[in-house]
PDB file of C-alpha atoms in Angstrom:
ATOM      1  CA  UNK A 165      53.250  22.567 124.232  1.00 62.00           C
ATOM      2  CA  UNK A 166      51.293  19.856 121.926  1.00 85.00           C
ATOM      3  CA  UNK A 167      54.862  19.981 119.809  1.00 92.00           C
ATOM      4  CA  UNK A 168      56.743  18.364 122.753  1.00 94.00           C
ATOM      5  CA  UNK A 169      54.197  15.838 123.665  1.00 95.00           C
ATOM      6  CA  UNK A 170      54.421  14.733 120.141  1.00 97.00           C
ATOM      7  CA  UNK A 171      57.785  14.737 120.389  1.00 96.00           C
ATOM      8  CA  UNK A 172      58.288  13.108 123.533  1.00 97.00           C
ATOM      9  CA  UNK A 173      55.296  10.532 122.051  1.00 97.00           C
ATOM     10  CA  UNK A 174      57.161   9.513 119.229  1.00 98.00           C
ATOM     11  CA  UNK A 175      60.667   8.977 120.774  1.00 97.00           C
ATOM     12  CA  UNK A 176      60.035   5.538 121.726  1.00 97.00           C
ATOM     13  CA  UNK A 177      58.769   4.683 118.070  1.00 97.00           C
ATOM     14  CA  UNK A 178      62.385   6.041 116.919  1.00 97.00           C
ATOM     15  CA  UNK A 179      60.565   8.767 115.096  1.00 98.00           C
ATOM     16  CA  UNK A 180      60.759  11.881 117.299  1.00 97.00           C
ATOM     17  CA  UNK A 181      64.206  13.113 115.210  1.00 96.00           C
ATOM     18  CA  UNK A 182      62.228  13.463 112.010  1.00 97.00           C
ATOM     19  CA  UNK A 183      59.619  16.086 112.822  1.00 97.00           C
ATOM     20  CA  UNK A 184      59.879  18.759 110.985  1.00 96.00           C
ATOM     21  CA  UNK A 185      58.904  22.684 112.064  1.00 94.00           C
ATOM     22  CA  UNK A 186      58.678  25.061 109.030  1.00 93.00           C
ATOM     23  CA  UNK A 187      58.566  28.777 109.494  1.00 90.00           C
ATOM     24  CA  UNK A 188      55.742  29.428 107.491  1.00 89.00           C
ATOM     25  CA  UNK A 189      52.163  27.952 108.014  1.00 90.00           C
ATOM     26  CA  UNK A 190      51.194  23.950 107.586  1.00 91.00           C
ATOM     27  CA  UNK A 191      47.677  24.266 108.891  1.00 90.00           C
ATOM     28  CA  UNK A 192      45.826  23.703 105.545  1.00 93.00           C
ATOM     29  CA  UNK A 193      46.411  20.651 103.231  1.00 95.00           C
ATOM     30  CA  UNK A 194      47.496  23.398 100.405  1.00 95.00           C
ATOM     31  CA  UNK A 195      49.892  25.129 103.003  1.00 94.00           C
ATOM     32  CA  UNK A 196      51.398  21.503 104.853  1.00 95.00           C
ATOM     33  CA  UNK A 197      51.969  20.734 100.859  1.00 96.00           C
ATOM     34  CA  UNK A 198      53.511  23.518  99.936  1.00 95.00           C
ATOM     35  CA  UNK A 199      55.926  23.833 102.951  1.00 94.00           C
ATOM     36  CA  UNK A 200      57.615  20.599 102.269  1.00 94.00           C
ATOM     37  CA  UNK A 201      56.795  20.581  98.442  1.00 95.00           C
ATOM     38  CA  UNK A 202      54.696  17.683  98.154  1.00 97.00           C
ATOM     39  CA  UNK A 203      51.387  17.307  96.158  1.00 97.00           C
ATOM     40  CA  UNK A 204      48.684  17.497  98.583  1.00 97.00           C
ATOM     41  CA  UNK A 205      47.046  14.186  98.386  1.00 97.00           C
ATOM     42  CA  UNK A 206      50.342  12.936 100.153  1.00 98.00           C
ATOM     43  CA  UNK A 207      49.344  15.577 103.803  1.00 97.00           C
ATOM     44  CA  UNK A 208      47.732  13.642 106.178  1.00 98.00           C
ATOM     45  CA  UNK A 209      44.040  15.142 107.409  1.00 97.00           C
ATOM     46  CA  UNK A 210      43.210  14.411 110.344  1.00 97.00           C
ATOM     47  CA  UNK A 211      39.755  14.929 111.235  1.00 97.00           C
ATOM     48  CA  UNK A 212      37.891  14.579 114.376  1.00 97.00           C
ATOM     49  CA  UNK A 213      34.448  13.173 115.021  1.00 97.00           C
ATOM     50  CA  UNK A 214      31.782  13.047 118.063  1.00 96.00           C
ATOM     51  CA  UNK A 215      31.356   9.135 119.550  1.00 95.00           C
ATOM     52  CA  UNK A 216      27.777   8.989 121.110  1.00 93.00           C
ATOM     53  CA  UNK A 217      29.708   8.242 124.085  1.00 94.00           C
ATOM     54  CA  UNK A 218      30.669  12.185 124.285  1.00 91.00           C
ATOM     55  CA  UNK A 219      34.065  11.289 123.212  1.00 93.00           C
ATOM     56  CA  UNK A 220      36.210  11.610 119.465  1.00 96.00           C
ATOM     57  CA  UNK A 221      37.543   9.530 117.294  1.00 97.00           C
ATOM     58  CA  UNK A 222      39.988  10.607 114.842  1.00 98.00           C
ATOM     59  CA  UNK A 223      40.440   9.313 111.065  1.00 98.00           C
ATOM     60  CA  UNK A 224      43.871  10.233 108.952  1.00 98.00           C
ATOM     61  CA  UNK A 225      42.888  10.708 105.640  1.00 98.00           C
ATOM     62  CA  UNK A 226      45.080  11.472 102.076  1.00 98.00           C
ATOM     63  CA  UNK A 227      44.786  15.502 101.558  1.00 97.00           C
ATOM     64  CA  UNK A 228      42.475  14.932  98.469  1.00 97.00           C
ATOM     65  CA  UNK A 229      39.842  12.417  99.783  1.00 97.00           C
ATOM     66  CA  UNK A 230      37.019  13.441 101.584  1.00 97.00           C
ATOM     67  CA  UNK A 231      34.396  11.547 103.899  1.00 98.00           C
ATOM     68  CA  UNK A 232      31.597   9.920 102.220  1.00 97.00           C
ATOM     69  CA  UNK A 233      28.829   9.831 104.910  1.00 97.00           C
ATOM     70  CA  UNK A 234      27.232   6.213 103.776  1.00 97.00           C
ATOM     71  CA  UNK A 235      30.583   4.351 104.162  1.00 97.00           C
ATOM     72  CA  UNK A 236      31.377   6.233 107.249  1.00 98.00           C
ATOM     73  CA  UNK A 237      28.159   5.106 108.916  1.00 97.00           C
ATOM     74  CA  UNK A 238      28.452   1.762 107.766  1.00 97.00           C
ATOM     75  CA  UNK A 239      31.975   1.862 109.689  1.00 97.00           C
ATOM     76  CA  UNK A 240      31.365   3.250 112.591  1.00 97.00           C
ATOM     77  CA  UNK A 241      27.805   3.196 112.741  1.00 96.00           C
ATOM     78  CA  UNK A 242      26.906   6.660 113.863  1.00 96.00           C
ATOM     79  CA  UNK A 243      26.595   9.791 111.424  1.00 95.00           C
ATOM     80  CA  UNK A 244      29.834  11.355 110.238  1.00 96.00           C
ATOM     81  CA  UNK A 245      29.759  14.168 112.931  1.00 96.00           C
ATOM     82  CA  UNK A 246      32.696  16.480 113.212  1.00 96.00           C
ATOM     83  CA  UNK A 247      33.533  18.119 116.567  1.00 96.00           C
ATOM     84  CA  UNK A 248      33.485  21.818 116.714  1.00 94.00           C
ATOM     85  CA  UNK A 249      36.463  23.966 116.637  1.00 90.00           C
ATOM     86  CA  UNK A 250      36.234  24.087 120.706  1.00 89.00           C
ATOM     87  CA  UNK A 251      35.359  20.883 121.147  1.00 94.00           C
ATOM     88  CA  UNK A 252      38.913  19.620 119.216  1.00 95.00           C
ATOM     89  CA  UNK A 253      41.795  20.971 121.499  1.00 93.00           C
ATOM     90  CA  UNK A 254      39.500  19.947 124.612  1.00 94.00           C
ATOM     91  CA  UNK A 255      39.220  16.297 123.197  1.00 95.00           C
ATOM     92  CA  UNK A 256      42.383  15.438 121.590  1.00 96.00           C
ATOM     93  CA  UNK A 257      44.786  17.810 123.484  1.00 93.00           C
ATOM     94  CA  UNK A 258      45.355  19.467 119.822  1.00 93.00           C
ATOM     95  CA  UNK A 259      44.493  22.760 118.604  1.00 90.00           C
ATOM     96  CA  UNK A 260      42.899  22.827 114.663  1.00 90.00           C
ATOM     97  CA  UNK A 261      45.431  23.213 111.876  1.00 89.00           C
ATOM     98  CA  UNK A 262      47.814  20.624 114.571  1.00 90.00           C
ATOM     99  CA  UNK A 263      45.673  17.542 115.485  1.00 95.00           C
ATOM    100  CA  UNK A 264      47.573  15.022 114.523  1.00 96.00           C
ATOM    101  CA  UNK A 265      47.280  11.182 115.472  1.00 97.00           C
ATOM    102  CA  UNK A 266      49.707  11.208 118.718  1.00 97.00           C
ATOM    103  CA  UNK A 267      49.503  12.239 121.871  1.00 97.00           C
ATOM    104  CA  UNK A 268      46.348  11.825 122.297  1.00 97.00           C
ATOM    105  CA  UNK A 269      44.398  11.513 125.657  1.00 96.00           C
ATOM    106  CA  UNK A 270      43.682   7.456 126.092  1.00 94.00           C
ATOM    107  CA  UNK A 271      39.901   7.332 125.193  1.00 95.00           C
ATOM    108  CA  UNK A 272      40.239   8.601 121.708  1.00 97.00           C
ATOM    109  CA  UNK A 273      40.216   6.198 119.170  1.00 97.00           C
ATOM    110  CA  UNK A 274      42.373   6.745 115.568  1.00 98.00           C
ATOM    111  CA  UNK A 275      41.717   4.658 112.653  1.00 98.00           C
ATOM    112  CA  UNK A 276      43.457   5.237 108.910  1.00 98.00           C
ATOM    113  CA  UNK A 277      41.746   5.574 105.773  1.00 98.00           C
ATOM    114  CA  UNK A 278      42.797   3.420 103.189  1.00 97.00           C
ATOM    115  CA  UNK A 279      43.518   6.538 101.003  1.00 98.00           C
ATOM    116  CA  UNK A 280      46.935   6.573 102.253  1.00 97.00           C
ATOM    117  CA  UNK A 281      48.359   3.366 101.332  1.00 97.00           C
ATOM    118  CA  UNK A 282      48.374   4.380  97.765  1.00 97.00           C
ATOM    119  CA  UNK A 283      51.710   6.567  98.897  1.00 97.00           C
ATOM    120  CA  UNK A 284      55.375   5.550  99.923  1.00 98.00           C
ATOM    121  CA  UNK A 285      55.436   8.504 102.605  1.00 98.00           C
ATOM    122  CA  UNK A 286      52.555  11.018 103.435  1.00 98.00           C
ATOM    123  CA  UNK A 287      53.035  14.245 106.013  1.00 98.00           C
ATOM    124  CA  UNK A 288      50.909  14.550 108.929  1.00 97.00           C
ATOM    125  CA  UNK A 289      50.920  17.846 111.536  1.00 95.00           C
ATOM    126  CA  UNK A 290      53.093  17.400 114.808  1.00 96.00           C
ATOM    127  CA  UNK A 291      50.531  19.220 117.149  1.00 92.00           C
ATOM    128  CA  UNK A 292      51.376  22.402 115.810  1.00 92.00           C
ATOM    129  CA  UNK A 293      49.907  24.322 112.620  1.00 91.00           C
ATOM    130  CA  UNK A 294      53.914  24.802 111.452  1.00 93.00           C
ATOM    131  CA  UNK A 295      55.020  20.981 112.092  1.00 95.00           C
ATOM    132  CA  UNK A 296      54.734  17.666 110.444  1.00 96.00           C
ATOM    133  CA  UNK A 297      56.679  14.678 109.674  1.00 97.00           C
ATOM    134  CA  UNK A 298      57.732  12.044 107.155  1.00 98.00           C
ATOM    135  CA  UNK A 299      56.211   8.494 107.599  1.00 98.00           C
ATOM    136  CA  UNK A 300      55.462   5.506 105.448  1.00 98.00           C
ATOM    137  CA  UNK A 301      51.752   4.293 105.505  1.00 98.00           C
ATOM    138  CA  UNK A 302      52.411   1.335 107.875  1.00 98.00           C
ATOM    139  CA  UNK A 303      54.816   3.943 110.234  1.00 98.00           C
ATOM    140  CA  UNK A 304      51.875   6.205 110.756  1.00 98.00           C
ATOM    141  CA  UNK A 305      49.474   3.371 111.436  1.00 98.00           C
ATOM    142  CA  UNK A 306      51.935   1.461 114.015  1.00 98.00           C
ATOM    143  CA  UNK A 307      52.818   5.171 115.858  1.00 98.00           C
ATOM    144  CA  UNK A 308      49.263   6.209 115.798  1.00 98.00           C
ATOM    145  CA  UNK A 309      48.098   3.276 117.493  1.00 97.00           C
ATOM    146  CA  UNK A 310      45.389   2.710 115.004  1.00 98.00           C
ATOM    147  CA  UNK A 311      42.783   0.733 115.429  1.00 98.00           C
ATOM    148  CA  UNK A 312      42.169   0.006 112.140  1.00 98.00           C
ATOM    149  CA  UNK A 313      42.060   0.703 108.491  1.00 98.00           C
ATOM    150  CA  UNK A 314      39.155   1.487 107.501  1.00 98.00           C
ATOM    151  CA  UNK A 315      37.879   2.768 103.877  1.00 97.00           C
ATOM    152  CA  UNK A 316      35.259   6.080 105.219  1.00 98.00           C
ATOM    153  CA  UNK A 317      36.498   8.745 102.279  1.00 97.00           C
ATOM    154  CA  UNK A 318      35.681   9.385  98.349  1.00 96.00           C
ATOM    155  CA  UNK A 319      36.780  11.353  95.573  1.00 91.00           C
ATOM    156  CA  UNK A 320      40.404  10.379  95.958  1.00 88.00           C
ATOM    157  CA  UNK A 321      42.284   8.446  92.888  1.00 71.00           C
ATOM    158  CA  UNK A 322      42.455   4.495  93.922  1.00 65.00           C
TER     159      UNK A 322
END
């Protein structure tokens, strides 16, 4: 169960104690928000995109900021390609409404937007479309094993 790997991923970072499973529904920015009764620019996205390499890499983004396509090509230097929904669980090892940044298989590569630093704590899912957890910008980037921060998204408040 992705839940458990996450779990079992993030004991070693001290973190695994602080996941949190809700009964109702986190898979959406507007449901993750409203289960722990945060605005929605503080849940984590997590969105997955095709390498040319036939791999993903993931970028965490704030819940109101979305990719611009010209920065994101600048970055990574292919077009801003997202996986399709049954391309995600067989990449990352997470099902949609779950991927999160941990547990991932070794080749995928997870970078942070800078849209998150603007927060003390942001949410992002557990590996399940119910779970998420509590984590200060520089938490999430040391646990995810980022790569980088990197500034791919628009239309969020700087």
């Amino acid at each position: 169960m992705p839940i458990e790997d996450v779990r079992a991923y993030l004991r070693p970072f001290g973190l695994a104690d602080r996941i949190m499973e809700k009964d109702q529904s986190s898979a959406t920015v507007e449901l993750a928000a409203e289960a722990v009764g945060v605005i929605p620019a503080r849940i984590v996205k997590t969105l997955s995109f095709r390498r040319e390499d036939g791999g993903c890499l993931l970028v965490s983004t704030a819940g109101d900021a979305k990719i611009d396509n010209a920065k994101f090509r600048s970055a990574f230097h292919i077009k801003a390609s997202m996986l399709k929904a049954d391309e995600v669980q067989r990449l990352t090892g997470h099902a949609v409404g779950g991927v999160c940044p941990f547990a991932l298989p070794e080749d995928v590569q997870v970078y942070i937007d800078e849209s998150i630093k603007r927060f003390d704590s942001v949410f992002p899912a557990c590996g399940s479309g119910n779970s998420m957890i509590a984590l200060s910008p520089e938490e999430l980037y040391h646990s995810a094993r980022a790569r980088s921060w990197v500034d791919v998204c628009k239309d969020w408040d700087k």
